[in-house]
Amino acid sequence: FMSHCQSTDIGSTQSLILQLPIVAKYVLLASFLAAHNPPKSDAQMFSAEAGPRKKRRRTKKVSKEISTLLTGPKPFGLTRMLAIFDSIYHDMESCGQTVIHTLTSSLVRLKLLSQVQSTTRSDPFLRGLVLTCNVSLEDVRFLSDRMQLPLANYLYNP
């Protein structure tokens, strides 16, 4: 899936996304959620205590969903993305962290993610490797629809 990394066209981005291995697709979705949800919402959105019932009730109107996404992607730490990944991908034991780290590096090479420098080292959520997600809402909706993962259930809305 490395051959399409030069193009940023929506159709080719979606084509590239379709070629990703399933675990890489979940890493990309977790990265998008980490980049667009505030860290303070993680416990509410992704903890085991939140359970599927609460997640189902969080269906939002499109206008509210878009308003929370207008500020653009925020930097996020790899550890935080891994925690979100673990909550949406229910077979973490089968792939292991080494595979996820390798896939994350591949997504950076494909320019779907970018490695950034943290501006505030005092922020506990930005320790270690800091990334940002370069995938549009449209592309993530395309991916989540193909994966039958209800994106609105995982996007924070105050």
mmCIF file with all atom_site columns, N, CA and C in Angstrom, residues 55-127:
data_model
loop_
_atom_site.group_PDB
_atom_site.id
_atom_site.type_symbol
_atom_site.label_atom_id
_atom_site.label_alt_id
_atom_site.label_comp_id
_atom_site.label_asym_id
_atom_site.label_entity_id
_atom_site.label_seq_id
_atom_site.pdbx_PDB_ins_code
_atom_site.Cartn_x
_atom_site.Cartn_y
_atom_site.Cartn_z
_atom_site.occupancy
_atom_site.B_iso_or_equiv
_atom_site.pdbx_formal_charge
_atom_site.auth_seq_id
_atom_site.auth_comp_id
_atom_site.auth_asym_id
_atom_site.auth_atom_id
_atom_site.pdbx_PDB_model_num
ATOM 1   N N  . LYS A 1 55  ? -22.548 4.693   24.332 1.00 0.00 ? 55  LYS A N  1
ATOM 2   C CA . LYS A 1 55  ? -22.017 5.066   23.026 1.00 0.00 ? 55  LYS A CA 1
ATOM 3   C C  . LYS A 1 55  ? -23.148 5.157   22.004 1.00 0.00 ? 55  LYS A C  1
ATOM 4   N N  . ARG A 1 56  ? -24.093 4.247   22.054 1.00 0.00 ? 56  ARG A N  1
ATOM 5   C CA . ARG A 1 56  ? -25.200 4.283   21.112 1.00 0.00 ? 56  ARG A CA 1
ATOM 6   C C  . ARG A 1 56  ? -26.045 5.531   21.294 1.00 0.00 ? 56  ARG A C  1
ATOM 7   N N  . ARG A 1 57  ? -26.238 5.943   22.541 1.00 0.00 ? 57  ARG A N  1
ATOM 8   C CA . ARG A 1 57  ? -27.062 7.116   22.804 1.00 0.00 ? 57  ARG A CA 1
ATOM 9   C C  . ARG A 1 57  ? -26.395 8.402   22.355 1.00 0.00 ? 57  ARG A C  1
ATOM 10  N N  . ARG A 1 58  ? -25.118 8.368   22.053 1.00 0.00 ? 58  ARG A N  1
ATOM 11  C CA . ARG A 1 58  ? -24.380 9.573   21.712 1.00 0.00 ? 58  ARG A CA 1
ATOM 12  C C  . ARG A 1 58  ? -24.516 9.946   20.240 1.00 0.00 ? 58  ARG A C  1
ATOM 13  N N  . THR A 1 59  ? -25.456 9.373   19.521 1.00 0.00 ? 59  THR A N  1
ATOM 14  C CA . THR A 1 59  ? -25.653 9.740   18.131 1.00 0.00 ? 59  THR A CA 1
ATOM 15  C C  . THR A 1 59  ? -25.952 11.230  18.063 1.00 0.00 ? 59  THR A C  1
ATOM 16  N N  . LYS A 1 60  ? -25.271 11.904  17.161 1.00 0.00 ? 60  LYS A N  1
ATOM 17  C CA . LYS A 1 60  ? -25.343 13.362  17.101 1.00 0.00 ? 60  LYS A CA 1
ATOM 18  C C  . LYS A 1 60  ? -25.871 13.832  15.764 1.00 0.00 ? 60  LYS A C  1
ATOM 19  N N  . LYS A 1 61  ? -26.333 15.057  15.752 1.00 0.00 ? 61  LYS A N  1
ATOM 20  C CA . LYS A 1 61  ? -26.710 15.694  14.502 1.00 0.00 ? 61  LYS A CA 1
ATOM 21  C C  . LYS A 1 61  ? -25.445 16.075  13.756 1.00 0.00 ? 61  LYS A C  1
ATOM 22  N N  . VAL A 1 62  ? -25.510 16.050  12.433 1.00 0.00 ? 62  VAL A N  1
ATOM 23  C CA . VAL A 1 62  ? -24.340 16.344  11.613 1.00 0.00 ? 62  VAL A CA 1
ATOM 24  C C  . VAL A 1 62  ? -23.808 17.737  11.901 1.00 0.00 ? 62  VAL A C  1
ATOM 25  N N  . SER A 1 63  ? -24.673 18.736  12.083 1.00 0.00 ? 63  SER A N  1
ATOM 26  C CA . SER A 1 63  ? -24.198 20.105  12.308 1.00 0.00 ? 63  SER A CA 1
ATOM 27  C C  . SER A 1 63  ? -23.373 20.204  13.589 1.00 0.00 ? 63  SER A C  1
ATOM 28  N N  . LYS A 1 64  ? -23.792 19.521  14.651 1.00 0.00 ? 64  LYS A N  1
ATOM 29  C CA . LYS A 1 64  ? -23.021 19.531  15.897 1.00 0.00 ? 64  LYS A CA 1
ATOM 30  C C  . LYS A 1 64  ? -21.694 18.808  15.701 1.00 0.00 ? 64  LYS A C  1
ATOM 31  N N  . GLU A 1 65  ? -21.720 17.701  14.984 1.00 0.00 ? 65  GLU A N  1
ATOM 32  C CA . GLU A 1 65  ? -20.507 16.930  14.740 1.00 0.00 ? 65  GLU A CA 1
ATOM 33  C C  . GLU A 1 65  ? -19.494 17.779  13.979 1.00 0.00 ? 65  GLU A C  1
ATOM 34  N N  . ILE A 1 66  ? -19.945 18.460  12.957 1.00 0.00 ? 66  ILE A N  1
ATOM 35  C CA . ILE A 1 66  ? -19.046 19.284  12.157 1.00 0.00 ? 66  ILE A CA 1
ATOM 36  C C  . ILE A 1 66  ? -18.506 20.443  12.981 1.00 0.00 ? 66  ILE A C  1
ATOM 37  N N  . SER A 1 67  ? -19.343 21.051  13.829 1.00 0.00 ? 67  SER A N  1
ATOM 38  C CA . SER A 1 67  ? -18.873 22.194  14.612 1.00 0.00 ? 67  SER A CA 1
ATOM 39  C C  . SER A 1 67  ? -17.711 21.821  15.532 1.00 0.00 ? 67  SER A C  1
ATOM 40  N N  . THR A 1 68  ? -17.686 20.609  16.040 1.00 0.00 ? 68  THR A N  1
ATOM 41  C CA . THR A 1 68  ? -16.575 20.193  16.896 1.00 0.00 ? 68  THR A CA 1
ATOM 42  C C  . THR A 1 68  ? -15.325 19.875  16.083 1.00 0.00 ? 68  THR A C  1
ATOM 43  N N  . LEU A 1 69  ? -15.481 19.703  14.782 1.00 0.00 ? 69  LEU A N  1
ATOM 44  C CA . LEU A 1 69  ? -14.352 19.357  13.929 1.00 0.00 ? 69  LEU A CA 1
ATOM 45  C C  . LEU A 1 69  ? -13.757 20.564  13.207 1.00 0.00 ? 69  LEU A C  1
ATOM 46  N N  . LEU A 1 70  ? -14.405 21.717  13.309 1.00 0.00 ? 70  LEU A N  1
ATOM 47  C CA . LEU A 1 70  ? -13.948 22.898  12.580 1.00 0.00 ? 70  LEU A CA 1
ATOM 48  C C  . LEU A 1 70  ? -12.598 23.418  13.048 1.00 0.00 ? 70  LEU A C  1
ATOM 49  N N  . THR A 1 71  ? -12.224 23.125  14.258 1.00 0.00 ? 71  THR A N  1
ATOM 50  C CA . THR A 1 71  ? -10.954 23.633  14.779 1.00 0.00 ? 71  THR A CA 1
ATOM 51  C C  . THR A 1 71  ? -9.759  22.887  14.200 1.00 0.00 ? 71  THR A C  1
ATOM 52  N N  . GLY A 1 72  ? -9.987  21.820  13.481 1.00 0.00 ? 72  GLY A N  1
ATOM 53  C CA . GLY A 1 72  ? -8.897  21.068  12.871 1.00 0.00 ? 72  GLY A CA 1
ATOM 54  C C  . GLY A 1 72  ? -8.293  20.057  13.822 1.00 0.00 ? 72  GLY A C  1
ATOM 55  N N  . PRO A 1 73  ? -7.428  19.198  13.285 1.00 0.00 ? 73  PRO A N  1
ATOM 56  C CA . PRO A 1 73  ? -6.827  18.159  14.124 1.00 0.00 ? 73  PRO A CA 1
ATOM 57  C C  . PRO A 1 73  ? -5.832  18.744  15.116 1.00 0.00 ? 73  PRO A C  1
ATOM 58  N N  . LYS A 1 74  ? -5.821  18.175  16.298 1.00 0.00 ? 74  LYS A N  1
ATOM 59  C CA . LYS A 1 74  ? -4.887  18.574  17.356 1.00 0.00 ? 74  LYS A CA 1
ATOM 60  C C  . LYS A 1 74  ? -3.806  17.493  17.476 1.00 0.00 ? 74  LYS A C  1
ATOM 61  N N  . PRO A 1 75  ? -2.626  17.873  17.926 1.00 0.00 ? 75  PRO A N  1
ATOM 62  C CA . PRO A 1 75  ? -1.587  16.868  18.171 1.00 0.00 ? 75  PRO A CA 1
ATOM 63  C C  . PRO A 1 75  ? -2.034  15.901  19.276 1.00 0.00 ? 75  PRO A C  1
ATOM 64  N N  . PHE A 1 76  ? -1.596  14.666  19.175 1.00 0.00 ? 76  PHE A N  1
ATOM 65  C CA . PHE A 1 76  ? -1.928  13.666  20.191 1.00 0.00 ? 76  PHE A CA 1
ATOM 66  C C  . PHE A 1 76  ? -0.726  12.763  20.399 1.00 0.00 ? 76  PHE A C  1
ATOM 67  N N  . GLY A 1 77  ? -0.647  12.222  21.590 1.00 0.00 ? 77  GLY A N  1
ATOM 68  C CA . GLY A 1 77  ? 0.435   11.301  21.916 1.00 0.00 ? 77  GLY A CA 1
ATOM 69  C C  . GLY A 1 77  ? 0.120   9.890   21.448 1.00 0.00 ? 77  GLY A C  1
ATOM 70  N N  . LEU A 1 78  ? 1.162   9.152   21.104 1.00 0.00 ? 78  LEU A N  1
ATOM 71  C CA . LEU A 1 78  ? 1.001   7.774   20.658 1.00 0.00 ? 78  LEU A CA 1
ATOM 72  C C  . LEU A 1 78  ? 0.303   6.933   21.720 1.00 0.00 ? 78  LEU A C  1
ATOM 73  N N  . THR A 1 79  ? 0.639   7.140   22.979 1.00 0.00 ? 79  THR A N  1
ATOM 74  C CA . THR A 1 79  ? 0.032   6.367   24.065 1.00 0.00 ? 79  THR A CA 1
ATOM 75  C C  . THR A 1 79  ? -1.474  6.563   24.096 1.00 0.00 ? 79  THR A C  1
ATOM 76  N N  . ARG A 1 80  ? -1.911  7.797   23.913 1.00 0.00 ? 80  ARG A N  1
ATOM 77  C CA . ARG A 1 80  ? -3.350  8.091   23.908 1.00 0.00 ? 80  ARG A CA 1
ATOM 78  C C  . ARG A 1 80  ? -4.030  7.412   22.717 1.00 0.00 ? 80  ARG A C  1
ATOM 79  N N  . MET A 1 81  ? -3.407  7.490   21.549 1.00 0.00 ? 81  MET A N  1
ATOM 80  C CA . MET A 1 81  ? -3.980  6.840   20.373 1.00 0.00 ? 81  MET A CA 1
ATOM 81  C C  . MET A 1 81  ? -4.084  5.332   20.589 1.00 0.00 ? 81  MET A C  1
ATOM 82  N N  . LEU A 1 82  ? -3.069  4.738   21.216 1.00 0.00 ? 82  LEU A N  1
ATOM 83  C CA . LEU A 1 82  ? -3.107  3.300   21.488 1.00 0.00 ? 82  LEU A CA 1
ATOM 84  C C  . LEU A 1 82  ? -4.261  2.937   22.418 1.00 0.00 ? 82  LEU A C  1
ATOM 85  N N  . ALA A 1 83  ? -4.539  3.782   23.398 1.00 0.00 ? 83  ALA A N  1
ATOM 86  C CA . ALA A 1 83  ? -5.659  3.527   24.314 1.00 0.00 ? 83  ALA A CA 1
ATOM 87  C C  . ALA A 1 83  ? -6.987  3.591   23.562 1.00 0.00 ? 83  ALA A C  1
ATOM 88  N N  . ILE A 1 84  ? -7.128  4.553   22.670 1.00 0.00 ? 84  ILE A N  1
ATOM 89  C CA . ILE A 1 84  ? -8.354  4.656   21.868 1.00 0.00 ? 84  ILE A CA 1
ATOM 90  C C  . ILE A 1 84  ? -8.447  3.458   20.927 1.00 0.00 ? 84  ILE A C  1
ATOM 91  N N  . PHE A 1 85  ? -7.342  3.100   20.295 1.00 0.00 ? 85  PHE A N  1
ATOM 92  C CA . PHE A 1 85  ? -7.299  1.926   19.419 1.00 0.00 ? 85  PHE A CA 1
ATOM 93  C C  . PHE A 1 85  ? -7.780  0.690   20.171 1.00 0.00 ? 85  PHE A C  1
ATOM 94  N N  . ASP A 1 86  ? -7.278  0.516   21.380 1.00 0.00 ? 86  ASP A N  1
ATOM 95  C CA . ASP A 1 86  ? -7.643  -0.644  22.191 1.00 0.00 ? 86  ASP A CA 1
ATOM 96  C C  . ASP A 1 86  ? -9.143  -0.685  22.481 1.00 0.00 ? 86  ASP A C  1
ATOM 97  N N  . SER A 1 87  ? -9.771  0.481   22.571 1.00 0.00 ? 87  SER A N  1
ATOM 98  C CA . SER A 1 87  ? -11.204 0.492   22.880 1.00 0.00 ? 87  SER A CA 1
ATOM 99  C C  . SER A 1 87  ? -12.080 0.265   21.645 1.00 0.00 ? 87  SER A C  1
ATOM 100 N N  . ILE A 1 88  ? -11.557 0.537   20.445 1.00 0.00 ? 88  ILE A N  1
ATOM 101 C CA . ILE A 1 88  ? -12.387 0.331   19.246 1.00 0.00 ? 88  ILE A CA 1
ATOM 102 C C  . ILE A 1 88  ? -12.022 -0.947  18.496 1.00 0.00 ? 88  ILE A C  1
ATOM 103 N N  . TYR A 1 89  ? -10.807 -1.451  18.697 1.00 0.00 ? 89  TYR A N  1
ATOM 104 C CA . TYR A 1 89  ? -10.376 -2.695  18.056 1.00 0.00 ? 89  TYR A CA 1
ATOM 105 C C  . TYR A 1 89  ? -10.328 -3.759  19.137 1.00 0.00 ? 89  TYR A C  1
ATOM 106 N N  . HIS A 1 90  ? -11.217 -4.702  19.050 1.00 0.00 ? 90  HIS A N  1
ATOM 107 C CA . HIS A 1 90  ? -11.419 -5.627  20.164 1.00 0.00 ? 90  HIS A CA 1
ATOM 108 C C  . HIS A 1 90  ? -10.573 -6.895  20.084 1.00 0.00 ? 90  HIS A C  1
ATOM 109 N N  . ASP A 1 91  ? -9.548  -6.879  19.242 1.00 0.00 ? 91  ASP A N  1
ATOM 110 C CA . ASP A 1 91  ? -8.684  -8.047  19.124 1.00 0.00 ? 91  ASP A CA 1
ATOM 111 C C  . ASP A 1 91  ? -7.219  -7.636  19.253 1.00 0.00 ? 91  ASP A C  1
ATOM 112 N N  . MET A 1 92  ? -6.951  -6.734  20.201 1.00 0.00 ? 92  MET A N  1
ATOM 113 C CA . MET A 1 92  ? -5.611  -6.167  20.395 1.00 0.00 ? 92  MET A CA 1
ATOM 114 C C  . MET A 1 92  ? -4.560  -7.254  20.631 1.00 0.00 ? 92  MET A C  1
ATOM 115 N N  . GLU A 1 93  ? -4.922  -8.317  21.331 1.00 0.00 ? 93  GLU A N  1
ATOM 116 C CA . GLU A 1 93  ? -3.961  -9.369  21.653 1.00 0.00 ? 93  GLU A CA 1
ATOM 117 C C  . GLU A 1 93  ? -3.412  -10.026 20.396 1.00 0.00 ? 93  GLU A C  1
ATOM 118 N N  . SER A 1 94  ? -4.196  -10.052 19.319 1.00 0.00 ? 94  SER A N  1
ATOM 119 C CA . SER A 1 94  ? -3.767  -10.751 18.112 1.00 0.00 ? 94  SER A CA 1
ATOM 120 C C  . SER A 1 94  ? -2.702  -9.993  17.328 1.00 0.00 ? 94  SER A C  1
ATOM 121 N N  . CYS A 1 95  ? -2.560  -8.683  17.565 1.00 0.00 ? 95  CYS A N  1
ATOM 122 C CA . CYS A 1 95  ? -1.597  -7.938  16.746 1.00 0.00 ? 95  CYS A CA 1
ATOM 123 C C  . CYS A 1 95  ? -0.404  -7.421  17.532 1.00 0.00 ? 95  CYS A C  1
ATOM 124 N N  . GLY A 1 96  ? -0.552  -7.059  18.759 1.00 0.00 ? 96  GLY A N  1
ATOM 125 C CA . GLY A 1 96  ? 0.568   -6.594  19.568 1.00 0.00 ? 96  GLY A CA 1
ATOM 126 C C  . GLY A 1 96  ? 1.020   -5.181  19.238 1.00 0.00 ? 96  GLY A C  1
ATOM 127 N N  . GLN A 1 97  ? 1.696   -4.569  20.196 1.00 0.00 ? 97  GLN A N  1
ATOM 128 C CA . GLN A 1 97  ? 2.108   -3.173  20.041 1.00 0.00 ? 97  GLN A CA 1
ATOM 129 C C  . GLN A 1 97  ? 3.181   -2.984  18.981 1.00 0.00 ? 97  GLN A C  1
ATOM 130 N N  . THR A 1 98  ? 4.033   -3.976  18.760 1.00 0.00 ? 98  THR A N  1
ATOM 131 C CA . THR A 1 98  ? 5.070   -3.838  17.739 1.00 0.00 ? 98  THR A CA 1
ATOM 132 C C  . THR A 1 98  ? 4.440   -3.651  16.365 1.00 0.00 ? 98  THR A C  1
ATOM 133 N N  . VAL A 1 99  ? 3.417   -4.426  16.073 1.00 0.00 ? 99  VAL A N  1
ATOM 134 C CA . VAL A 1 99  ? 2.713   -4.300  14.792 1.00 0.00 ? 99  VAL A CA 1
ATOM 135 C C  . VAL A 1 99  ? 2.074   -2.921  14.682 1.00 0.00 ? 99  VAL A C  1
ATOM 136 N N  . ILE A 1 100 ? 1.465   -2.457  15.751 1.00 0.00 ? 100 ILE A N  1
ATOM 137 C CA . ILE A 1 100 ? 0.804   -1.150  15.727 1.00 0.00 ? 100 ILE A CA 1
ATOM 138 C C  . ILE A 1 100 ? 1.828   -0.033  15.525 1.00 0.00 ? 100 ILE A C  1
ATOM 139 N N  . HIS A 1 101 ? 2.975   -0.140  16.171 1.00 0.00 ? 101 HIS A N  1
ATOM 140 C CA . HIS A 1 101 ? 4.034   0.860   15.978 1.00 0.00 ? 101 HIS A CA 1
ATOM 141 C C  . HIS A 1 101 ? 4.524   0.861   14.526 1.00 0.00 ? 101 HIS A C  1
ATOM 142 N N  . THR A 1 102 ? 4.669   -0.325  13.948 1.00 0.00 ? 102 THR A N  1
ATOM 143 C CA . THR A 1 102 ? 5.097   -0.434  12.552 1.00 0.00 ? 102 THR A CA 1
ATOM 144 C C  . THR A 1 102 ? 4.050   0.167   11.619 1.00 0.00 ? 102 THR A C  1
ATOM 145 N N  . LEU A 1 103 ? 2.787   -0.132  11.874 1.00 0.00 ? 103 LEU A N  1
ATOM 146 C CA . LEU A 1 103 ? 1.714   0.425   11.044 1.00 0.00 ? 103 LEU A CA 1
ATOM 147 C C  . LEU A 1 103 ? 1.641   1.940   11.187 1.00 0.00 ? 103 LEU A C  1
ATOM 148 N N  . THR A 1 104 ? 1.849   2.440   12.392 1.00 0.00 ? 104 THR A N  1
ATOM 149 C CA . THR A 1 104 ? 1.851   3.891   12.610 1.00 0.00 ? 104 THR A CA 1
ATOM 150 C C  . THR A 1 104 ? 2.965   4.537   11.793 1.00 0.00 ? 104 THR A C  1
ATOM 151 N N  . SER A 1 105 ? 4.139   3.936   11.787 1.00 0.00 ? 105 SER A N  1
ATOM 152 C CA . SER A 1 105 ? 5.250   4.450   10.977 1.00 0.00 ? 105 SER A CA 1
ATOM 153 C C  . SER A 1 105 ? 4.899   4.440   9.493  1.00 0.00 ? 105 SER A C  1
ATOM 154 N N  . SER A 1 106 ? 4.228   3.387   9.046  1.00 0.00 ? 106 SER A N  1
ATOM 155 C CA . SER A 1 106 ? 3.803   3.316   7.643  1.00 0.00 ? 106 SER A CA 1
ATOM 156 C C  . SER A 1 106 ? 2.800   4.415   7.321  1.00 0.00 ? 106 SER A C  1
ATOM 157 N N  . LEU A 1 107 ? 1.876   4.681   8.238  1.00 0.00 ? 107 LEU A N  1
ATOM 158 C CA . LEU A 1 107 ? 0.886   5.740   8.011  1.00 0.00 ? 107 LEU A CA 1
ATOM 159 C C  . LEU A 1 107 ? 1.553   7.113   7.957  1.00 0.00 ? 107 LEU A C  1
ATOM 160 N N  . VAL A 1 108 ? 2.631   7.294   8.712  1.00 0.00 ? 108 VAL A N  1
ATOM 161 C CA . VAL A 1 108 ? 3.402   8.546   8.635  1.00 0.00 ? 108 VAL A CA 1
ATOM 162 C C  . VAL A 1 108 ? 4.081   8.640   7.270  1.00 0.00 ? 108 VAL A C  1
ATOM 163 N N  . ARG A 1 109 ? 4.691   7.546   6.806  1.00 0.00 ? 109 ARG A N  1
ATOM 164 C CA . ARG A 1 109 ? 5.337   7.553   5.485  1.00 0.00 ? 109 ARG A CA 1
ATOM 165 C C  . ARG A 1 109 ? 4.330   7.825   4.372  1.00 0.00 ? 109 ARG A C  1
ATOM 166 N N  . LEU A 1 110 ? 3.111   7.355   4.549  1.00 0.00 ? 110 LEU A N  1
ATOM 167 C CA . LEU A 1 110 ? 2.051   7.583   3.557  1.00 0.00 ? 110 LEU A CA 1
ATOM 168 C C  . LEU A 1 110 ? 1.437   8.976   3.672  1.00 0.00 ? 110 LEU A C  1
ATOM 169 N N  . LYS A 1 111 ? 1.873   9.727   4.675  1.00 0.00 ? 111 LYS A N  1
ATOM 170 C CA . LYS A 1 111 ? 1.400   11.089  4.934  1.00 0.00 ? 111 LYS A CA 1
ATOM 171 C C  . LYS A 1 111 ? -0.063  11.142  5.395  1.00 0.00 ? 111 LYS A C  1
ATOM 172 N N  . LEU A 1 112 ? -0.572  10.011  5.879  1.00 0.00 ? 112 LEU A N  1
ATOM 173 C CA . LEU A 1 112 ? -1.906  9.998   6.478  1.00 0.00 ? 112 LEU A CA 1
ATOM 174 C C  . LEU A 1 112 ? -1.822  10.494  7.920  1.00 0.00 ? 112 LEU A C  1
ATOM 175 N N  . LEU A 1 113 ? -0.664  10.310  8.536  1.00 0.00 ? 113 LEU A N  1
ATOM 176 C CA . LEU A 1 113 ? -0.341  10.866  9.852  1.00 0.00 ? 113 LEU A CA 1
ATOM 177 C C  . LEU A 1 113 ? 0.953   11.655  9.701  1.00 0.00 ? 113 LEU A C  1
ATOM 178 N N  . SER A 1 114 ? 1.169   12.609  10.603 1.00 0.00 ? 114 SER A N  1
ATOM 179 C CA . SER A 1 114 ? 2.429   13.355  10.633 1.00 0.00 ? 114 SER A CA 1
ATOM 180 C C  . SER A 1 114 ? 2.979   13.335  12.044 1.00 0.00 ? 114 SER A C  1
ATOM 181 N N  . GLN A 1 115 ? 4.289   13.202  12.123 1.00 0.00 ? 115 GLN A N  1
ATOM 182 C CA . GLN A 1 115 ? 4.955   13.327  13.419 1.00 0.00 ? 115 GLN A CA 1
ATOM 183 C C  . GLN A 1 115 ? 5.223   14.809  13.635 1.00 0.00 ? 115 GLN A C  1
ATOM 184 N N  . VAL A 1 116 ? 4.868   15.311  14.814 1.00 0.00 ? 116 VAL A N  1
ATOM 185 C CA . VAL A 1 116 ? 5.045   16.732  15.118 1.00 0.00 ? 116 VAL A CA 1
ATOM 186 C C  . VAL A 1 116 ? 5.809   16.887  16.427 1.00 0.00 ? 116 VAL A C  1
ATOM 187 N N  . GLN A 1 117 ? 6.325   18.079  16.625 1.00 0.00 ? 117 GLN A N  1
ATOM 188 C CA . GLN A 1 117 ? 6.983   18.401  17.883 1.00 0.00 ? 117 GLN A CA 1
ATOM 189 C C  . GLN A 1 117 ? 5.945   18.965  18.838 1.00 0.00 ? 117 GLN A C  1
ATOM 190 N N  . SER A 1 118 ? 5.952   18.509  20.054 1.00 0.00 ? 118 SER A N  1
ATOM 191 C CA . SER A 1 118 ? 5.038   19.027  21.064 1.00 0.00 ? 118 SER A CA 1
ATOM 192 C C  . SER A 1 118 ? 5.467   20.434  21.459 1.00 0.00 ? 118 SER A C  1
ATOM 193 N N  . THR A 1 119 ? 4.499   21.347  21.512 1.00 0.00 ? 119 THR A N  1
ATOM 194 C CA . THR A 1 119 ? 4.811   22.716  21.921 1.00 0.00 ? 119 THR A CA 1
ATOM 195 C C  . THR A 1 119 ? 4.778   22.861  23.435 1.00 0.00 ? 119 THR A C  1
ATOM 196 N N  . THR A 1 120 ? 4.060   21.964  24.104 1.00 0.00 ? 120 THR A N  1
ATOM 197 C CA . THR A 1 120 ? 3.959   22.047  25.565 1.00 0.00 ? 120 THR A CA 1
ATOM 198 C C  . THR A 1 120 ? 4.357   20.710  26.172 1.00 0.00 ? 120 THR A C  1
ATOM 199 N N  . ARG A 1 121 ? 5.586   20.601  26.560 1.00 0.00 ? 121 ARG A N  1
ATOM 200 C CA . ARG A 1 121 ? 6.067   19.354  27.163 1.00 0.00 ? 121 ARG A CA 1
ATOM 201 C C  . ARG A 1 121 ? 5.424   19.088  28.519 1.00 0.00 ? 121 ARG A C  1
ATOM 202 N N  . SER A 1 122 ? 4.806   20.119  29.109 1.00 0.00 ? 122 SER A N  1
ATOM 203 C CA . SER A 1 122 ? 4.164   19.921  30.407 1.00 0.00 ? 122 SER A CA 1
ATOM 204 C C  . SER A 1 122 ? 2.827   19.204  30.269 1.00 0.00 ? 122 SER A C  1
ATOM 205 N N  . ASP A 1 123 ? 2.284   19.143  29.058 1.00 0.00 ? 123 ASP A N  1
ATOM 206 C CA . ASP A 1 123 ? 1.011   18.468  28.829 1.00 0.00 ? 123 ASP A CA 1
ATOM 207 C C  . ASP A 1 123 ? 1.229   16.959  28.942 1.00 0.00 ? 123 ASP A C  1
ATOM 208 N N  . PRO A 1 124 ? 0.588   16.306  29.926 1.00 0.00 ? 124 PRO A N  1
ATOM 209 C CA . PRO A 1 124 ? 0.814   14.870  30.123 1.00 0.00 ? 124 PRO A CA 1
ATOM 210 C C  . PRO A 1 124 ? 0.329   14.021  28.956 1.00 0.00 ? 124 PRO A C  1
ATOM 211 N N  . PHE A 1 125 ? -0.563  14.554  28.122 1.00 0.00 ? 125 PHE A N  1
ATOM 212 C CA . PHE A 1 125 ? -1.075  13.795  26.987 1.00 0.00 ? 125 PHE A CA 1
ATOM 213 C C  . PHE A 1 125 ? -0.120  13.831  25.796 1.00 0.00 ? 125 PHE A C  1
ATOM 214 N N  . LEU A 1 126 ? 0.907   14.675  25.849 1.00 0.00 ? 126 LEU A N  1
ATOM 215 C CA . LEU A 1 126 ? 1.810   14.828  24.714 1.00 0.00 ? 126 LEU A CA 1
ATOM 216 C C  . LEU A 1 126 ? 3.233   14.387  25.036 1.00 0.00 ? 126 LEU A C  1
ATOM 217 N N  . ARG A 1 127 ? 3.375   13.395  25.869 1.00 0.00 ? 127 ARG A N  1
ATOM 218 C CA . ARG A 1 127 ? 4.699   12.847  26.166 1.00 0.00 ? 127 ARG A CA 1
ATOM 219 C C  . ARG A 1 127 ? 5.036   11.791  25.118 1.00 0.00 ? 127 ARG A C  1
#
